[in-house]
Short mmCIF file of C-alpha atoms and ligand atoms in Angstrom, two decimals:
data_model
loop_
_atom_site.label_atom_id
_atom_site.label_comp_id
_atom_site.label_asym_id
_atom_site.label_seq_id
_atom_site.Cartn_x
_atom_site.Cartn_y
_atom_site.Cartn_z
CA MET A 966 122.18 65.58 167.50
CA VAL A 967 122.35 69.37 167.92
CA GLY A 968 118.73 69.99 166.89
CA ASN A 969 116.12 68.89 164.42
CA LYS A 970 116.93 69.33 160.75
CA ALA A 971 115.24 72.24 158.99
CA LEU A 972 112.83 71.16 156.26
CA ALA A 973 111.32 73.17 153.42
CA VAL A 974 108.48 71.79 151.29
CA PHE A 975 107.99 72.96 147.70
CA ALA A 976 104.46 72.39 146.41
CA SER A 977 102.38 73.67 143.50
CA GLY A 978 98.89 72.39 144.29
CA ARG A 979 96.70 70.41 146.67
CA GLY A 980 99.34 69.78 149.31
CA SER A 981 98.09 66.47 150.71
CA ASN A 982 101.68 65.24 151.08
CA LEU A 983 102.56 68.46 152.84
CA GLN A 984 99.63 67.79 155.17
CA ALA A 985 100.88 64.25 155.87
CA ILE A 986 104.34 65.63 156.66
CA MET A 987 102.93 68.31 158.99
CA GLU A 988 100.82 65.70 160.77
CA ALA A 989 103.79 63.38 161.19
CA ILE A 990 105.74 66.24 162.77
CA ALA A 991 102.82 67.12 165.05
CA ASN A 992 102.43 63.48 166.10
CA GLY A 993 106.11 63.07 166.94
CA LYS A 994 106.71 60.66 164.07
CA LEU A 995 108.98 63.01 162.14
CA ASP A 996 111.73 64.82 163.99
CA MET A 997 112.14 67.81 161.72
CA GLU A 998 111.28 71.47 161.85
CA LEU A 999 109.18 72.63 158.90
CA VAL A 1000 110.61 76.11 158.38
CA LEU A 1001 109.12 77.03 155.00
CA VAL A 1002 106.56 76.08 152.37
CA LEU A 1003 107.31 77.55 148.98
CA SER A 1004 105.05 77.52 145.94
CA ASP A 1005 105.23 78.74 142.38
CA GLN A 1006 101.41 79.05 142.41
CA PRO A 1007 99.95 81.92 144.49
CA ASP A 1008 96.63 80.09 144.91
CA ALA A 1009 98.03 76.65 145.79
CA ARG A 1010 96.01 74.88 148.49
CA ALA A 1011 99.33 73.84 149.99
CA LEU A 1012 99.91 77.49 150.98
CA ASP A 1013 96.59 77.62 152.87
CA ARG A 1014 97.45 74.46 154.69
CA ALA A 1015 100.84 75.89 155.71
CA ARG A 1016 99.41 79.22 156.82
CA ARG A 1017 96.75 77.50 158.92
CA ALA A 1018 99.50 75.57 160.66
CA GLY A 1019 101.51 78.75 161.25
CA VAL A 1020 104.31 77.78 158.87
CA ALA A 1021 106.16 80.49 156.91
CA THR A 1022 105.33 80.63 153.20
CA GLU A 1023 106.94 82.12 150.14
CA VAL A 1024 105.41 82.47 146.66
CA LEU A 1025 107.75 82.50 143.72
CA PRO A 1026 105.98 82.37 140.34
CA PHE A 1027 108.11 80.99 137.51
CA THR A 1028 109.61 83.69 135.37
CA GLY A 1029 110.32 81.68 132.23
CA ASP A 1030 114.05 81.84 132.79
CA ALA A 1031 115.36 78.74 134.56
CA GLU A 1032 118.67 80.20 135.62
CA GLY A 1033 117.09 83.41 137.00
CA TYR A 1034 114.50 81.28 138.81
CA GLY A 1035 117.26 79.17 140.35
CA GLU A 1036 119.03 82.33 141.59
CA LYS A 1037 115.82 83.68 143.08
CA LEU A 1038 115.09 80.37 144.81
CA LEU A 1039 118.53 80.46 146.38
CA ARG A 1040 117.97 84.02 147.56
CA TYR A 1041 114.53 83.32 149.00
CA LEU A 1042 115.77 80.26 150.83
CA ALA A 1043 118.95 81.70 152.29
CA PRO A 1044 117.41 83.16 155.49
CA TYR A 1045 115.79 79.86 156.44
CA SER A 1046 118.98 77.75 156.74
CA VAL A 1047 117.27 74.74 155.18
CA ASP A 1048 118.91 71.30 155.47
CA VAL A 1049 116.59 69.44 153.14
CA ILE A 1050 113.90 70.33 150.60
CA ALA A 1051 111.02 67.95 150.01
CA LEU A 1052 109.36 68.42 146.63
CA ALA A 1053 105.70 67.49 147.04
CA GLY A 1054 103.82 68.03 143.82
CA PHE A 1055 106.15 70.86 142.78
CA MET A 1056 105.44 71.14 139.06
CA ARG A 1057 108.76 72.71 138.06
CA ILE A 1058 112.05 71.15 137.13
CA VAL A 1059 114.57 72.26 139.71
CA PRO A 1060 116.97 74.56 137.81
CA PRO A 1061 120.52 73.14 137.37
CA ASN A 1062 122.13 76.13 139.06
CA PHE A 1063 119.90 75.67 142.10
CA LEU A 1064 120.77 71.99 142.24
CA ARG A 1065 124.45 72.84 142.04
CA ASP A 1066 124.49 75.69 144.55
CA PHE A 1067 121.90 74.68 147.17
CA PRO A 1068 124.03 73.39 150.04
CA GLY A 1069 121.48 70.85 151.38
CA ASP A 1070 119.69 67.85 149.92
CA ILE A 1071 116.57 67.70 147.77
CA VAL A 1072 114.13 64.78 147.78
CA ASN A 1073 110.99 64.11 145.76
CA ILE A 1074 107.99 61.80 145.78
CA HIS A 1075 106.79 60.33 142.52
CA PRO A 1076 103.60 58.30 142.00
CA SER A 1077 105.14 55.25 140.28
CA LEU A 1078 107.70 52.59 140.92
CA LEU A 1079 110.64 54.32 139.30
CA PRO A 1080 112.32 53.91 136.88
CA ALA A 1081 108.91 53.03 135.38
CA PHE A 1082 106.72 55.94 134.30
CA PRO A 1083 108.76 59.06 135.10
CA GLY A 1084 107.50 62.55 134.30
CA LEU A 1085 103.90 63.75 134.12
CA ASP A 1086 100.74 61.63 134.56
CA ALA A 1087 102.54 58.62 135.98
CA GLN A 1088 99.31 56.95 137.14
CA GLU A 1089 97.71 57.35 133.71
CA GLN A 1090 100.88 55.95 132.08
CA ALA A 1091 100.65 52.91 134.38
CA VAL A 1092 96.96 52.29 133.58
CA ASP A 1093 97.57 52.73 129.84
CA TYR A 1094 100.55 50.38 129.89
CA GLY A 1095 98.55 47.66 131.60
CA VAL A 1096 100.92 46.95 134.51
CA ARG A 1097 99.58 44.84 137.40
CA VAL A 1098 101.60 46.66 140.06
CA SER A 1099 102.50 50.30 140.54
CA GLY A 1100 103.25 52.47 143.57
CA CYS A 1101 105.31 55.40 144.71
CA THR A 1102 108.95 56.30 145.13
CA VAL A 1103 110.81 58.74 147.35
CA HIS A 1104 114.17 59.60 145.83
CA PHE A 1105 116.98 62.11 145.94
CA VAL A 1106 116.75 64.67 143.18
CA ASP A 1107 119.44 64.83 140.55
CA GLU A 1108 119.65 66.72 137.24
CA GLY A 1109 117.33 64.24 135.44
CA VAL A 1110 113.55 63.94 135.58
CA ASP A 1111 112.75 61.44 138.35
CA THR A 1112 116.11 59.71 137.92
CA GLY A 1113 117.80 60.25 141.29
CA PRO A 1114 118.81 57.54 143.82
CA VAL A 1115 115.83 55.71 145.35
CA ILE A 1116 115.24 56.03 149.09
CA LEU A 1117 112.01 54.08 149.65
CA GLN A 1118 109.28 52.58 147.50
CA ALA A 1119 105.84 51.14 148.17
CA SER A 1120 103.81 49.03 145.75
CA VAL A 1121 100.08 48.81 145.16
CA PRO A 1122 98.07 46.51 142.89
CA VAL A 1123 96.61 47.82 139.64
CA TYR A 1124 93.20 46.31 138.80
CA ALA A 1125 91.62 45.91 135.39
CA SER A 1126 88.81 48.19 136.55
CA ASP A 1127 91.20 51.02 137.52
CA ASP A 1128 91.31 54.36 135.84
CA GLU A 1129 93.77 57.14 136.55
CA ASP A 1130 91.66 58.44 139.48
CA THR A 1131 91.18 55.17 141.33
CA LEU A 1132 94.83 54.24 140.94
CA SER A 1133 95.97 57.74 142.01
CA ALA A 1134 93.87 57.51 145.18
CA ARG A 1135 95.32 54.08 146.07
CA ILE A 1136 98.88 55.30 145.49
CA LEU A 1137 98.29 58.56 147.37
CA ARG A 1138 97.39 56.73 150.56
CA TRP A 1139 100.83 55.13 150.43
CA GLU A 1140 102.55 58.40 149.54
CA HIS A 1141 101.27 59.88 152.79
CA ARG A 1142 102.92 57.07 154.78
CA LEU A 1143 106.09 56.77 152.72
CA TYR A 1144 107.18 60.39 152.59
CA PRO A 1145 107.27 61.01 156.35
CA ARG A 1146 109.02 57.65 156.81
CA ALA A 1147 111.71 58.51 154.27
CA LEU A 1148 112.21 61.95 155.80
CA GLN A 1149 112.54 60.43 159.27
CA LEU A 1150 115.36 58.23 157.97
CA TYR A 1151 116.99 61.42 156.71
CA ALA A 1152 116.37 63.11 160.08
CA GLU A 1153 118.13 60.23 161.81
CA ASP A 1154 121.13 60.49 159.44
CA ARG A 1155 120.47 56.94 158.29
CA LEU A 1156 120.61 57.56 154.53
CA LYS A 1157 124.03 57.02 153.01
CA ARG A 1158 124.38 57.74 149.33
CA CYS A 1159 126.66 55.33 147.51
CA GLY A 1160 126.61 56.45 143.87
CA ARG A 1161 123.32 55.38 142.34
CA LYS A 1162 122.23 53.61 145.49
CA VAL A 1163 121.07 54.69 148.92
CA LYS A 1164 122.07 52.54 151.86
CA ILE A 1165 119.76 52.63 154.87
CA LEU A 1166 121.92 52.37 157.99
CA ASP A 1167 120.92 50.09 160.91
CA GLU A 1168 118.06 48.58 158.94
C1 GRF B 404 101.47 63.40 144.29
O1 GRF B 404 100.84 62.34 143.63
C2 GRF B 404 102.98 63.33 144.11
O2 GRF B 404 103.46 62.02 144.03
C3 GRF B 404 103.17 64.02 142.80
O3 GRF B 404 102.24 65.07 142.80
C4 GRF B 404 101.14 64.73 143.66
C5 GRF B 404 101.04 65.84 144.67
O4 GRF B 404 99.90 65.70 145.46
N1 GRF B 404 104.54 64.42 142.62
P1 GRF B 404 99.70 66.64 146.72
O5 GRF B 404 99.81 68.08 146.24
O6 GRF B 404 100.77 66.32 147.72
O7 GRF B 404 98.34 66.33 147.25
#
């Protein structure tokens, strides 16, 4: 390998997944270089976390025009030579032109066992539906909402006493393990996309 892959994280809020990714890098469990944290929210906690860790940040508030936003994202990203973008609580749909023209890969983490409960409030959807098991999914991003090829999943039990908050907390603990693990597979070039499926090499 010539060098570690360059990672950008897009986040809109708290940034606990970003934190888990930064810690995995610091602890030698994730061989990537975090070159940029980008947010659409100027006051996102994720930005503070990045700044504290000395990581470059960009703020790009949504303009209301998806295509223009996609073009701006491409322009902002260009100097960083990013190989892969990890969406971590980024509350925007990635514009189609960005998806088409960004030369690297884009991955996302979602707090359900996809294809169950895509979109917003996945944990609340799971509680309301009455499922006994839920979890989280890391997947490649495609043009749909949470529809891209699955990389890794982890399951957690759902108890009758759960509400959205207790289930979210249980899932989040797994998110923090799963995301760095999935990114490390990417870093090792072990993810091979075969149409709808992702093959993990040397598993
Ligand atoms: C996580 O639950 C993630 O699965 C979802 O948004 C939340 C982000 O949390 N996409 P955080 O900002 O990483 O703490």
